[in-house]
């Protein structure tokens, strides 16, 4: 690998032992994947911040960087969703040990210079890399979004590599950092009607299963909203390992079909039949004791829609509306939060059921998120129903979901 003078000095230990270790990790990774050089970066979104995911090994790694070696991050670094909403620690019954360990992780990251954003949608709160910019991002749904919708470039980073990138300001130039690896190699012709974020989740879930680690190109999607694309990104990255996709005429690298995909690649069609197939997988009825909306974290647009649906209603189910603190603050200012709380639903920030320490059993989980529907059954052995937002709210108000035999939206 060809390194600059500064990179060689980092590797030689001139900037301290932890920077040397970080550069070692990145150079080793680069050699494994055939990188010829490093890319200079300024933007990191770090995963592995939840104590539930990172455990004591991750805690010690970040504490070493912050306190033992006194490192500082070179890049603007936002932090992914954590394992707790500190404003609700007692209410949601988190254990004392978990609360303390999570706090230690956050303090160490803060010492390193990271921003305590604690969200899986950093692009909703101001971390918006430029088109073509090399970045180091973790969190599967955010990776798919930043590569595909914003056109920035990242591989899938984990906690240690994101930290190494933030400290050195470098990532090895391989994989999705290179033009030649960003073309599509799997065509999806969309013929089904896509009306809700949930529908985009059904599409993403189906295609994620088919495509494995290839790069899907969608044809036939018109005028999706940012929220639709957030849902599609999360679903593709949960049932599959999709880190980049293109939509012809919509995403920035796919303005022309011939520029982004070669003739003769494998192709599938997504019709109402395939949509129904995924719907049937997550179609349970019964007492809906848990309703989760906001996986990935809600934007202010989603919060507004939820508030309008909940106005003058009372929920019977436990309802978690997941978002970030900045979006919650805006929702408070605009009156949406009060409307939501008056209904009995909760606005839960910084965390989500997947990354939090869960404290109870559920009978039926209702969600509009394909990603949540994918993870919930394995995590809590719970039946999960995947329905549009309006139906999620309907089931929360009734405390029951009676099901629908056909998709109406
Ligand atoms: Fe975000 Fe948690 Fe879903 S991190 S994408 S809300 S699983």
mmCIF file of C-alpha atoms and ligand atoms in Angstrom:
data_model
loop_
_atom_site.group_PDB
_atom_site.id
_atom_site.type_symbol
_atom_site.label_atom_id
_atom_site.label_comp_id
_atom_site.label_asym_id
_atom_site.label_seq_id
_atom_site.Cartn_x
_atom_site.Cartn_y
_atom_site.Cartn_z
ATOM 1 C CA UNK A 1 0.000 0.000 0.000
ATOM 2 C CA UNK A 2 1.254 3.448 -0.849
ATOM 3 C CA UNK A 3 1.156 5.637 2.272
ATOM 4 C CA UNK A 4 1.747 9.384 2.583
ATOM 5 C CA UNK A 5 4.502 10.697 4.863
ATOM 6 C CA UNK A 6 1.945 11.523 7.572
ATOM 7 C CA UNK A 7 0.414 8.042 7.358
ATOM 8 C CA UNK A 8 3.850 6.465 7.642
ATOM 9 C CA UNK A 9 4.540 8.552 10.739
ATOM 10 C CA UNK A 10 1.245 7.448 12.292
ATOM 11 C CA UNK A 11 2.176 3.837 11.584
ATOM 12 C CA UNK A 12 5.628 4.356 13.089
ATOM 13 C CA UNK A 13 4.072 5.536 16.359
ATOM 14 C CA UNK A 14 5.057 9.214 16.127
ATOM 15 C CA UNK A 15 1.500 10.256 17.079
ATOM 16 C CA UNK A 16 1.213 7.861 20.020
ATOM 17 C CA UNK A 17 0.657 4.177 20.576
ATOM 18 C CA UNK A 18 -3.110 4.141 20.035
ATOM 19 C CA UNK A 19 -2.851 6.046 16.741
ATOM 20 C CA UNK A 20 -0.221 3.494 15.681
ATOM 21 C CA UNK A 21 -2.608 0.682 16.656
ATOM 22 C CA UNK A 22 -5.468 2.382 14.764
ATOM 23 C CA UNK A 23 -3.305 2.788 11.631
ATOM 24 C CA UNK A 24 -2.196 -0.823 11.932
ATOM 25 C CA UNK A 25 -5.831 -1.970 11.908
ATOM 26 C CA UNK A 26 -6.593 0.113 8.806
ATOM 27 C CA UNK A 27 -3.460 -0.913 6.894
ATOM 28 C CA UNK A 28 -4.066 -4.596 7.671
ATOM 29 C CA UNK A 29 -7.647 -4.260 6.475
ATOM 30 C CA UNK A 30 -6.483 -2.427 3.354
ATOM 31 C CA UNK A 31 -3.967 -5.154 2.524
ATOM 32 C CA UNK A 32 -6.578 -7.896 2.960
ATOM 33 C CA UNK A 33 -8.924 -6.148 0.504
ATOM 34 C CA UNK A 34 -6.226 -5.027 -1.941
ATOM 35 C CA UNK A 35 -6.351 -1.270 -1.213
ATOM 36 C CA UNK A 36 -3.578 0.662 -2.950
ATOM 37 C CA UNK A 37 -3.820 3.746 -0.729
ATOM 38 C CA UNK A 38 -5.759 5.474 2.035
ATOM 39 C CA UNK A 39 -8.604 7.991 1.589
ATOM 40 C CA UNK A 40 -8.555 11.094 3.764
ATOM 41 C CA UNK A 41 -11.861 11.515 5.616
ATOM 42 C CA UNK A 42 -13.541 14.084 7.849
ATOM 43 C CA UNK A 43 -16.830 12.387 8.687
ATOM 44 C CA UNK A 44 -17.536 9.308 10.811
ATOM 45 C CA UNK A 45 -20.759 7.805 12.138
ATOM 46 C CA UNK A 46 -19.792 5.327 14.798
ATOM 47 C CA UNK A 47 -21.771 2.161 15.585
ATOM 48 C CA UNK A 48 -21.134 -0.170 18.521
ATOM 49 C CA UNK A 49 -21.954 2.486 21.115
ATOM 50 C CA UNK A 50 -24.677 0.521 22.899
ATOM 51 C CA UNK A 51 -23.349 -1.415 25.885
ATOM 52 C CA UNK A 52 -25.691 -4.243 24.905
ATOM 53 C CA UNK A 53 -23.812 -4.679 21.615
ATOM 54 C CA UNK A 54 -20.282 -3.685 22.471
ATOM 55 C CA UNK A 55 -20.013 -5.171 25.989
ATOM 56 C CA UNK A 56 -16.938 -4.867 28.194
ATOM 57 C CA UNK A 57 -14.497 -5.464 25.311
ATOM 58 C CA UNK A 58 -15.793 -2.407 23.437
ATOM 59 C CA UNK A 59 -15.975 -0.377 26.628
ATOM 60 C CA UNK A 60 -12.311 -1.094 27.429
ATOM 61 C CA UNK A 61 -11.194 -0.380 23.851
ATOM 62 C CA UNK A 62 -12.755 3.090 23.827
ATOM 63 C CA UNK A 63 -11.636 3.831 27.407
ATOM 64 C CA UNK A 64 -8.047 2.940 26.491
ATOM 65 C CA UNK A 65 -8.186 5.330 23.532
ATOM 66 C CA UNK A 66 -9.634 8.160 25.626
ATOM 67 C CA UNK A 67 -7.851 7.890 28.979
ATOM 68 C CA UNK A 68 -4.800 5.648 28.736
ATOM 69 C CA UNK A 69 -3.563 7.094 25.430
ATOM 70 C CA UNK A 70 -5.310 10.494 25.508
ATOM 71 C CA UNK A 71 -6.384 10.309 21.832
ATOM 72 C CA UNK A 72 -8.552 12.906 20.115
ATOM 73 C CA UNK A 73 -10.693 12.320 17.036
ATOM 74 C CA UNK A 74 -9.613 14.060 13.836
ATOM 75 C CA UNK A 75 -13.049 13.726 12.244
ATOM 76 C CA UNK A 76 -16.493 15.057 12.995
ATOM 77 C CA UNK A 77 -17.973 11.920 14.572
ATOM 78 C CA UNK A 78 -21.628 11.314 15.348
ATOM 79 C CA UNK A 79 -22.641 8.384 17.555
ATOM 80 C CA UNK A 80 -25.213 5.732 16.752
ATOM 81 C CA UNK A 81 -28.184 4.687 18.872
ATOM 82 C CA UNK A 82 -27.335 3.622 22.420
ATOM 83 C CA UNK A 83 -28.892 1.194 24.886
ATOM 84 C CA UNK A 84 -30.857 3.627 27.007
ATOM 85 C CA UNK A 85 -32.996 6.745 27.147
ATOM 86 C CA UNK A 86 -31.536 8.384 30.252
ATOM 87 C CA UNK A 87 -34.680 10.479 30.749
ATOM 88 C CA UNK A 88 -36.654 7.235 31.126
ATOM 89 C CA UNK A 89 -34.113 4.977 32.825
ATOM 90 C CA UNK A 90 -36.344 4.307 35.814
ATOM 91 C CA UNK A 91 -39.644 4.257 33.964
ATOM 92 C CA UNK A 92 -38.344 1.660 31.484
ATOM 93 C CA UNK A 93 -36.667 -0.326 34.284
ATOM 94 C CA UNK A 94 -33.051 -0.459 33.105
ATOM 95 C CA UNK A 95 -30.659 -2.198 35.486
ATOM 96 C CA UNK A 96 -28.163 -0.158 37.518
ATOM 97 C CA UNK A 97 -25.191 -2.004 36.030
ATOM 98 C CA UNK A 98 -26.377 -1.335 32.458
ATOM 99 C CA UNK A 99 -26.997 2.353 33.203
ATOM 100 C CA UNK A 100 -23.494 2.792 34.597
ATOM 101 C CA UNK A 101 -21.642 0.843 31.911
ATOM 102 C CA UNK A 102 -23.502 2.696 29.155
ATOM 103 C CA UNK A 103 -22.591 6.006 30.798
ATOM 104 C CA UNK A 104 -18.905 5.029 30.909
ATOM 105 C CA UNK A 105 -18.933 4.343 27.167
ATOM 106 C CA UNK A 106 -20.525 7.696 26.393
ATOM 107 C CA UNK A 107 -18.114 9.612 28.634
ATOM 108 C CA UNK A 108 -15.131 7.986 26.919
ATOM 109 C CA UNK A 109 -16.471 8.847 23.447
ATOM 110 C CA UNK A 110 -17.135 12.411 24.618
ATOM 111 C CA UNK A 111 -13.540 12.635 25.882
ATOM 112 C CA UNK A 112 -12.373 11.561 22.418
ATOM 113 C CA UNK A 113 -14.393 14.398 20.869
ATOM 114 C CA UNK A 114 -17.453 12.573 19.489
ATOM 115 C CA UNK A 115 -20.878 14.219 19.291
ATOM 116 C CA UNK A 116 -23.498 12.550 21.505
ATOM 117 C CA UNK A 117 -26.161 12.279 18.816
ATOM 118 C CA UNK A 118 -27.223 8.693 19.634
ATOM 119 C CA UNK A 119 -29.278 8.115 16.537
ATOM 120 C CA UNK A 120 -29.360 5.745 13.568
ATOM 121 C CA UNK A 121 -30.528 8.617 11.322
ATOM 122 C CA UNK A 122 -27.650 11.107 11.659
ATOM 123 C CA UNK A 123 -28.650 12.509 8.243
ATOM 124 C CA UNK A 124 -31.919 13.706 9.873
ATOM 125 C CA UNK A 125 -30.033 15.884 12.335
ATOM 126 C CA UNK A 126 -27.330 17.505 10.254
ATOM 127 C CA UNK A 127 -24.680 14.887 9.475
ATOM 128 C CA UNK A 128 -25.079 15.061 5.702
ATOM 129 C CA UNK A 129 -21.899 14.205 3.776
ATOM 130 C CA UNK A 130 -21.432 15.623 0.276
ATOM 131 C CA UNK A 131 -21.954 13.608 -2.903
ATOM 132 C CA UNK A 132 -18.813 11.567 -3.585
ATOM 133 C CA UNK A 133 -17.302 12.254 -0.142
ATOM 134 C CA UNK A 134 -15.375 9.402 1.471
ATOM 135 C CA UNK A 135 -16.697 8.713 4.988
ATOM 136 C CA UNK A 136 -16.579 5.953 7.599
ATOM 137 C CA UNK A 137 -20.077 5.019 8.702
ATOM 138 C CA UNK A 138 -21.529 2.157 10.677
ATOM 139 C CA UNK A 139 -25.172 1.091 11.297
ATOM 140 C CA UNK A 140 -26.515 -0.916 8.372
ATOM 141 C CA UNK A 141 -29.558 1.239 7.551
ATOM 142 C CA UNK A 142 -27.520 4.461 7.671
ATOM 143 C CA UNK A 143 -24.777 2.930 5.488
ATOM 144 C CA UNK A 144 -27.308 2.004 2.793
ATOM 145 C CA UNK A 145 -28.834 5.507 3.013
ATOM 146 C CA UNK A 146 -25.589 7.465 2.891
ATOM 147 C CA UNK A 147 -24.169 5.438 -0.020
ATOM 148 C CA UNK A 148 -27.358 5.244 -2.057
ATOM 149 C CA UNK A 149 -29.367 8.387 -1.386
ATOM 150 C CA UNK A 150 -26.627 10.900 -0.583
ATOM 151 C CA UNK A 151 -24.016 9.355 -2.887
ATOM 152 C CA UNK A 152 -21.243 9.530 -0.273
ATOM 153 C CA UNK A 153 -18.918 6.520 -0.026
ATOM 154 C CA UNK A 154 -18.455 4.149 2.861
ATOM 155 C CA UNK A 155 -17.800 0.495 3.499
ATOM 156 C CA UNK A 156 -19.552 -1.209 6.407
ATOM 157 C CA UNK A 157 -17.621 -0.038 9.453
ATOM 158 C CA UNK A 158 -17.830 -1.635 12.883
ATOM 159 C CA UNK A 159 -17.088 0.062 16.220
ATOM 160 C CA UNK A 160 -13.284 -0.546 16.208
ATOM 161 C CA UNK A 161 -12.706 0.431 12.552
ATOM 162 C CA UNK A 162 -14.910 3.524 12.885
ATOM 163 C CA UNK A 163 -12.883 4.566 15.936
ATOM 164 C CA UNK A 164 -9.610 3.901 14.096
ATOM 165 C CA UNK A 165 -10.881 5.995 11.156
ATOM 166 C CA UNK A 166 -11.993 8.848 13.435
ATOM 167 C CA UNK A 167 -8.598 8.990 15.158
ATOM 168 C CA UNK A 168 -6.431 8.770 12.023
ATOM 169 C CA UNK A 169 -8.773 10.571 9.586
ATOM 170 C CA UNK A 170 -8.219 7.735 7.112
ATOM 171 C CA UNK A 171 -9.927 4.687 5.610
ATOM 172 C CA UNK A 172 -8.345 2.189 3.215
ATOM 173 C CA UNK A 173 -9.457 2.784 -0.378
ATOM 174 C CA UNK A 174 -11.251 -0.426 -1.323
ATOM 175 C CA UNK A 175 -14.815 -1.677 -1.827
ATOM 176 C CA UNK A 176 -17.463 1.045 -2.120
ATOM 177 C CA UNK A 177 -14.870 3.836 -2.014
ATOM 178 C CA UNK A 178 -13.935 2.940 -5.614
ATOM 179 C CA UNK A 179 -15.963 3.871 -8.753
ATOM 180 C CA UNK A 180 -15.549 0.401 -10.243
ATOM 181 C CA UNK A 181 -17.337 -1.243 -7.283
ATOM 182 C CA UNK A 182 -20.392 1.015 -7.236
ATOM 183 C CA UNK A 183 -22.206 -0.237 -10.355
ATOM 184 C CA UNK A 184 -25.369 -2.282 -9.967
ATOM 185 C CA UNK A 185 -25.388 -6.002 -10.759
ATOM 186 C CA UNK A 186 -28.975 -7.070 -10.045
ATOM 187 C CA UNK A 187 -32.047 -5.491 -11.659
ATOM 188 C CA UNK A 188 -35.385 -5.252 -9.838
ATOM 189 C CA UNK A 189 -38.379 -4.215 -11.904
ATOM 190 C CA UNK A 190 -40.984 -2.851 -9.486
ATOM 191 C CA UNK A 191 -44.566 -3.385 -10.644
ATOM 192 C CA UNK A 192 -46.282 -3.441 -7.232
ATOM 193 C CA UNK A 193 -48.027 -0.370 -5.893
ATOM 194 C CA UNK A 194 -45.894 1.307 -3.195
ATOM 195 C CA UNK A 195 -47.873 3.738 -1.088
ATOM 196 C CA UNK A 196 -46.499 3.671 2.440
ATOM 197 C CA UNK A 197 -43.163 3.409 4.224
ATOM 198 C CA UNK A 198 -44.280 -0.108 5.138
ATOM 199 C CA UNK A 199 -44.649 -0.975 1.427
ATOM 200 C CA UNK A 200 -41.072 0.166 0.793
ATOM 201 C CA UNK A 201 -40.098 -2.052 3.718
ATOM 202 C CA UNK A 202 -41.819 -5.055 2.095
ATOM 203 C CA UNK A 203 -39.937 -4.351 -1.144
ATOM 204 C CA UNK A 204 -36.603 -3.979 0.637
ATOM 205 C CA UNK A 205 -37.140 -7.084 2.690
ATOM 206 C CA UNK A 206 -37.957 -9.202 -0.378
ATOM 207 C CA UNK A 207 -35.057 -7.899 -2.451
ATOM 208 C CA UNK A 208 -32.593 -8.149 0.456
ATOM 209 C CA UNK A 209 -33.305 -11.868 0.626
ATOM 210 C CA UNK A 210 -32.721 -12.351 -3.117
ATOM 211 C CA UNK A 211 -29.747 -10.136 -3.749
ATOM 212 C CA UNK A 212 -27.306 -11.309 -1.041
ATOM 213 C CA UNK A 213 -24.342 -8.910 -1.188
ATOM 214 C CA UNK A 214 -24.884 -7.669 -4.746
ATOM 215 C CA UNK A 215 -25.918 -4.105 -5.632
ATOM 216 C CA UNK A 216 -29.590 -3.930 -6.648
ATOM 217 C CA UNK A 217 -30.866 -1.399 -9.162
ATOM 218 C CA UNK A 218 -34.588 -0.590 -8.984
ATOM 219 C CA UNK A 219 -36.596 0.368 -12.036
ATOM 220 C CA UNK A 220 -40.170 1.631 -11.758
ATOM 221 C CA UNK A 221 -40.072 3.626 -8.507
ATOM 222 C CA UNK A 222 -41.268 7.205 -8.883
ATOM 223 C CA UNK A 223 -41.138 10.120 -6.451
ATOM 224 C CA UNK A 224 -40.333 8.301 -3.204
ATOM 225 C CA UNK A 225 -40.125 10.448 -0.062
ATOM 226 C CA UNK A 226 -37.056 10.548 2.187
ATOM 227 C CA UNK A 227 -39.006 8.453 4.693
ATOM 228 C CA UNK A 228 -39.845 5.855 2.011
ATOM 229 C CA UNK A 229 -36.142 5.619 1.166
ATOM 230 C CA UNK A 230 -35.164 5.343 4.827
ATOM 231 C CA UNK A 231 -37.537 2.403 5.166
ATOM 232 C CA UNK A 232 -36.228 0.771 1.964
ATOM 233 C CA UNK A 233 -32.597 1.207 3.094
ATOM 234 C CA UNK A 234 -33.245 -0.370 6.497
ATOM 235 C CA UNK A 235 -35.153 -3.330 5.060
ATOM 236 C CA UNK A 236 -32.554 -4.097 2.361
ATOM 237 C CA UNK A 237 -29.814 -4.039 4.976
ATOM 238 C CA UNK A 238 -31.652 -6.293 7.439
ATOM 239 C CA UNK A 239 -32.865 -9.246 5.340
ATOM 240 C CA UNK A 240 -29.774 -8.880 3.122
ATOM 241 C CA UNK A 241 -26.337 -7.347 3.316
ATOM 242 C CA UNK A 242 -27.064 -4.413 1.015
ATOM 243 C CA UNK A 243 -24.808 -1.403 1.586
ATOM 244 C CA UNK A 244 -25.576 0.339 -1.725
ATOM 245 C CA UNK A 245 -28.511 0.344 -4.136
ATOM 246 C CA UNK A 246 -29.661 2.551 -6.974
ATOM 247 C CA UNK A 247 -33.055 3.704 -8.215
ATOM 248 C CA UNK A 248 -33.091 4.701 -11.859
ATOM 249 C CA UNK A 249 -33.977 8.381 -12.212
ATOM 250 C CA UNK A 250 -34.014 8.923 -8.446
ATOM 251 C CA UNK A 251 -30.699 8.252 -6.697
ATOM 252 C CA UNK A 252 -27.748 10.446 -7.672
ATOM 253 C CA UNK A 253 -25.556 7.840 -9.378
ATOM 254 C CA UNK A 254 -28.427 6.350 -11.392
ATOM 255 C CA UNK A 255 -29.775 9.162 -13.522
ATOM 256 C CA UNK A 256 -29.420 6.904 -16.596
ATOM 257 C CA UNK A 257 -29.922 3.143 -16.620
ATOM 258 C CA UNK A 258 -26.999 2.489 -18.977
ATOM 259 C CA UNK A 259 -24.582 4.350 -16.650
ATOM 260 C CA UNK A 260 -25.306 2.186 -13.660
ATOM 261 C CA UNK A 261 -26.063 -1.359 -14.809
ATOM 262 C CA UNK A 262 -24.823 -3.583 -17.601
ATOM 263 C CA UNK A 263 -27.125 -5.496 -19.964
ATOM 264 C CA UNK A 264 -27.808 -9.133 -19.174
ATOM 265 C CA UNK A 265 -27.496 -9.098 -15.360
ATOM 266 C CA UNK A 266 -29.892 -11.210 -13.304
ATOM 267 C CA UNK A 267 -33.292 -9.599 -13.034
ATOM 268 C CA UNK A 268 -36.415 -10.099 -10.919
ATOM 269 C CA UNK A 269 -39.875 -8.544 -10.853
ATOM 270 C CA UNK A 270 -41.558 -7.350 -7.655
ATOM 271 C CA UNK A 271 -45.313 -7.571 -8.134
ATOM 272 C CA UNK A 272 -48.274 -7.632 -5.743
ATOM 273 C CA UNK A 273 -47.621 -11.376 -5.358
ATOM 274 C CA UNK A 274 -44.102 -10.869 -3.919
ATOM 275 C CA UNK A 275 -45.366 -8.001 -1.771
ATOM 276 C CA UNK A 276 -48.050 -10.272 -0.334
ATOM 277 C CA UNK A 277 -45.455 -12.997 0.289
ATOM 278 C CA UNK A 278 -43.486 -10.783 2.687
ATOM 279 C CA UNK A 279 -46.664 -9.428 4.246
ATOM 280 C CA UNK A 280 -47.803 -13.001 5.015
ATOM 281 C CA UNK A 281 -44.562 -13.689 6.869
ATOM 282 C CA UNK A 282 -45.356 -10.919 9.375
ATOM 283 C CA UNK A 283 -49.111 -11.224 9.644
ATOM 284 C CA UNK A 284 -50.284 -12.097 13.149
ATOM 285 C CA UNK A 285 -53.349 -11.080 15.095
ATOM 286 C CA UNK A 286 -54.121 -10.722 18.780
ATOM 287 C CA UNK A 287 -53.583 -8.411 21.738
ATOM 288 C CA UNK A 288 -51.074 -5.869 20.516
ATOM 289 C CA UNK A 289 -49.205 -5.175 23.717
ATOM 290 C CA UNK A 290 -46.244 -3.422 22.074
ATOM 291 C CA UNK A 291 -46.310 -0.985 19.153
ATOM 292 C CA UNK A 292 -42.956 0.270 17.840
ATOM 293 C CA UNK A 293 -42.683 3.101 15.332
ATOM 294 C CA UNK A 294 -39.398 4.728 14.350
ATOM 295 C CA UNK A 295 -36.971 2.042 13.251
ATOM 296 C CA UNK A 296 -34.895 3.802 11.883
ATOM 297 C CA UNK A 297 -35.525 6.805 14.141
ATOM 298 C CA UNK A 298 -38.444 9.037 13.142
ATOM 299 C CA UNK A 299 -37.930 12.269 11.235
ATOM 300 C CA UNK A 300 -39.953 15.341 12.210
ATOM 301 C CA UNK A 301 -42.271 14.603 9.266
ATOM 302 C CA UNK A 302 -43.098 11.175 10.698
ATOM 303 C CA UNK A 303 -43.583 12.621 14.190
ATOM 304 C CA UNK A 304 -46.040 15.149 12.754
ATOM 305 C CA UNK A 305 -48.005 12.374 11.009
ATOM 306 C CA UNK A 306 -48.081 10.274 14.185
ATOM 307 C CA UNK A 307 -49.281 13.241 16.265
ATOM 308 C CA UNK A 308 -52.076 13.907 13.792
ATOM 309 C CA UNK A 309 -53.192 10.256 13.946
ATOM 310 C CA UNK A 310 -53.092 10.223 17.752
ATOM 311 C CA UNK A 311 -54.831 13.568 18.318
ATOM 312 C CA UNK A 312 -57.742 13.166 20.811
ATOM 313 C CA UNK A 313 -57.161 9.407 21.075
ATOM 314 C CA UNK A 314 -55.968 7.184 23.923
ATOM 315 C CA UNK A 315 -53.791 4.151 23.334
ATOM 316 C CA UNK A 316 -54.299 0.828 25.093
ATOM 317 C CA UNK A 317 -50.991 -0.721 23.980
ATOM 318 C CA UNK A 318 -47.513 0.247 25.111
ATOM 319 C CA UNK A 319 -46.339 2.506 22.282
ATOM 320 C CA UNK A 320 -42.721 3.508 21.675
ATOM 321 C CA UNK A 321 -42.170 6.310 19.154
ATOM 322 C CA UNK A 322 -38.414 6.206 18.548
ATOM 323 C CA UNK A 323 -36.432 9.271 17.591
ATOM 324 C CA UNK A 324 -33.387 11.380 18.388
ATOM 325 C CA UNK A 325 -33.168 14.129 21.023
ATOM 326 C CA UNK A 326 -32.923 16.960 18.438
ATOM 327 C CA UNK A 327 -36.059 15.750 16.622
ATOM 328 C CA UNK A 328 -37.811 15.336 19.985
ATOM 329 C CA UNK A 329 -36.890 18.941 20.880
ATOM 330 C CA UNK A 330 -38.367 20.165 17.598
ATOM 331 C CA UNK A 331 -41.467 18.026 18.157
ATOM 332 C CA UNK A 332 -41.846 19.613 21.575
ATOM 333 C CA UNK A 333 -41.540 23.114 20.158
ATOM 334 C CA UNK A 334 -44.121 22.381 17.479
ATOM 335 C CA UNK A 335 -46.587 20.805 19.940
ATOM 336 C CA UNK A 336 -46.436 17.290 18.422
ATOM 337 C CA UNK A 337 -44.810 15.744 21.471
ATOM 338 C CA UNK A 338 -47.566 16.955 23.776
ATOM 339 C CA UNK A 339 -50.225 15.462 21.496
ATOM 340 C CA UNK A 340 -48.396 12.129 21.472
ATOM 341 C CA UNK A 341 -47.932 12.059 25.252
ATOM 342 C CA UNK A 342 -51.576 13.009 25.849
ATOM 343 C CA UNK A 343 -52.581 9.848 23.987
ATOM 344 C CA UNK A 344 -50.524 7.714 26.392
ATOM 345 C CA UNK A 345 -47.840 6.837 23.799
ATOM 346 C CA UNK A 346 -44.202 7.446 24.711
ATOM 347 C CA UNK A 347 -41.531 9.321 22.797
ATOM 348 C CA UNK A 348 -38.378 7.293 23.422
ATOM 349 C CA UNK A 349 -35.101 8.915 22.399
ATOM 350 C CA UNK A 350 -31.498 7.813 21.844
ATOM 351 C CA UNK A 351 -32.333 4.098 21.949
ATOM 352 C CA UNK A 352 -34.580 1.385 20.518
ATOM 353 C CA UNK A 353 -35.841 -2.019 21.675
ATOM 354 C CA UNK A 354 -33.125 -3.835 19.701
ATOM 355 C CA UNK A 355 -30.248 -2.008 21.388
ATOM 356 C CA UNK A 356 -31.800 -1.475 24.808
ATOM 357 C CA UNK A 357 -31.781 -3.868 27.698
ATOM 358 C CA UNK A 358 -35.286 -5.273 27.361
ATOM 359 C CA UNK A 359 -37.158 -5.990 30.537
ATOM 360 C CA UNK A 360 -40.372 -7.791 29.689
ATOM 361 C CA UNK A 361 -42.058 -10.355 27.474
ATOM 362 C CA UNK A 362 -44.401 -9.331 24.695
ATOM 363 C CA UNK A 363 -47.342 -11.159 23.159
ATOM 364 C CA UNK A 364 -47.669 -9.378 19.813
ATOM 365 C CA UNK A 365 -45.486 -6.602 18.499
ATOM 366 C CA UNK A 366 -46.927 -4.275 15.883
ATOM 367 C CA UNK A 367 -44.646 -2.131 13.756
ATOM 368 C CA UNK A 368 -44.409 -0.380 10.397
ATOM 369 C CA UNK A 369 -40.697 -1.208 10.158
ATOM 370 C CA UNK A 370 -39.467 -4.244 8.221
ATOM 371 C CA UNK A 371 -36.176 -4.026 10.116
ATOM 372 C CA UNK A 372 -37.900 -4.209 13.496
ATOM 373 C CA UNK A 373 -40.135 -7.026 12.220
ATOM 374 C CA UNK A 374 -37.010 -8.890 11.119
ATOM 375 C CA UNK A 375 -35.202 -8.657 14.467
ATOM 376 C CA UNK A 376 -38.025 -8.792 17.029
ATOM 377 C CA UNK A 377 -39.018 -12.486 16.668
ATOM 378 C CA UNK A 378 -35.420 -13.666 17.159
ATOM 379 C CA UNK A 379 -34.742 -11.310 20.050
ATOM 380 C CA UNK A 380 -37.891 -11.813 22.110
ATOM 381 C CA UNK A 381 -39.611 -14.830 20.585
ATOM 382 C CA UNK A 382 -42.569 -12.575 19.822
ATOM 383 C CA UNK A 383 -45.034 -12.639 16.931
ATOM 384 C CA UNK A 384 -44.619 -9.491 14.867
ATOM 385 C CA UNK A 385 -47.054 -7.781 12.537
ATOM 386 C CA UNK A 386 -45.819 -5.418 9.836
ATOM 387 C CA UNK A 387 -48.524 -2.928 8.884
ATOM 388 C CA UNK A 388 -48.697 0.714 7.700
ATOM 389 C CA UNK A 389 -48.479 3.563 10.210
ATOM 390 C CA UNK A 390 -52.230 4.274 10.229
ATOM 391 C CA UNK A 391 -52.938 0.629 11.087
ATOM 392 C CA UNK A 392 -50.241 0.612 13.791
ATOM 393 C CA UNK A 393 -51.999 3.544 15.454
ATOM 394 C CA UNK A 394 -55.388 1.871 14.984
ATOM 395 C CA UNK A 395 -54.137 -1.275 16.739
ATOM 396 C CA UNK A 396 -52.524 0.794 19.536
ATOM 397 C CA UNK A 397 -55.819 2.552 20.225
ATOM 398 C CA UNK A 398 -57.746 -0.740 20.262
ATOM 399 C CA UNK A 399 -55.004 -2.706 22.009
ATOM 400 C CA UNK A 400 -55.723 -5.375 19.435
ATOM 401 C CA UNK A 401 -54.910 -6.160 15.834
ATOM 402 C CA UNK A 402 -57.503 -8.234 13.981
ATOM 403 C CA UNK A 403 -55.517 -8.523 10.768
ATOM 404 C CA UNK A 404 -56.364 -7.880 7.168
ATOM 405 C CA UNK A 405 -56.656 -10.518 4.488
ATOM 406 C CA UNK A 406 -55.373 -8.355 1.766
ATOM 407 C CA UNK A 407 -53.189 -5.312 1.504
ATOM 408 C CA UNK A 408 -55.277 -2.215 1.144
ATOM 409 C CA UNK A 409 -52.496 0.358 0.979
HETATM 410 FE FE1 LIG B 1 -32.270 2.313 14.563
HETATM 411 FE FE2 LIG B 1 -32.584 0.486 16.397
HETATM 412 FE FE3 LIG B 1 -33.875 0.277 14.149
HETATM 413 S S1 LIG B 1 -30.689 1.447 15.801
HETATM 414 S S2 LIG B 1 -32.506 1.200 12.656
HETATM 415 S S3 LIG B 1 -34.141 1.907 15.663
HETATM 416 S S4 LIG B 1 -32.912 -1.391 15.242
#
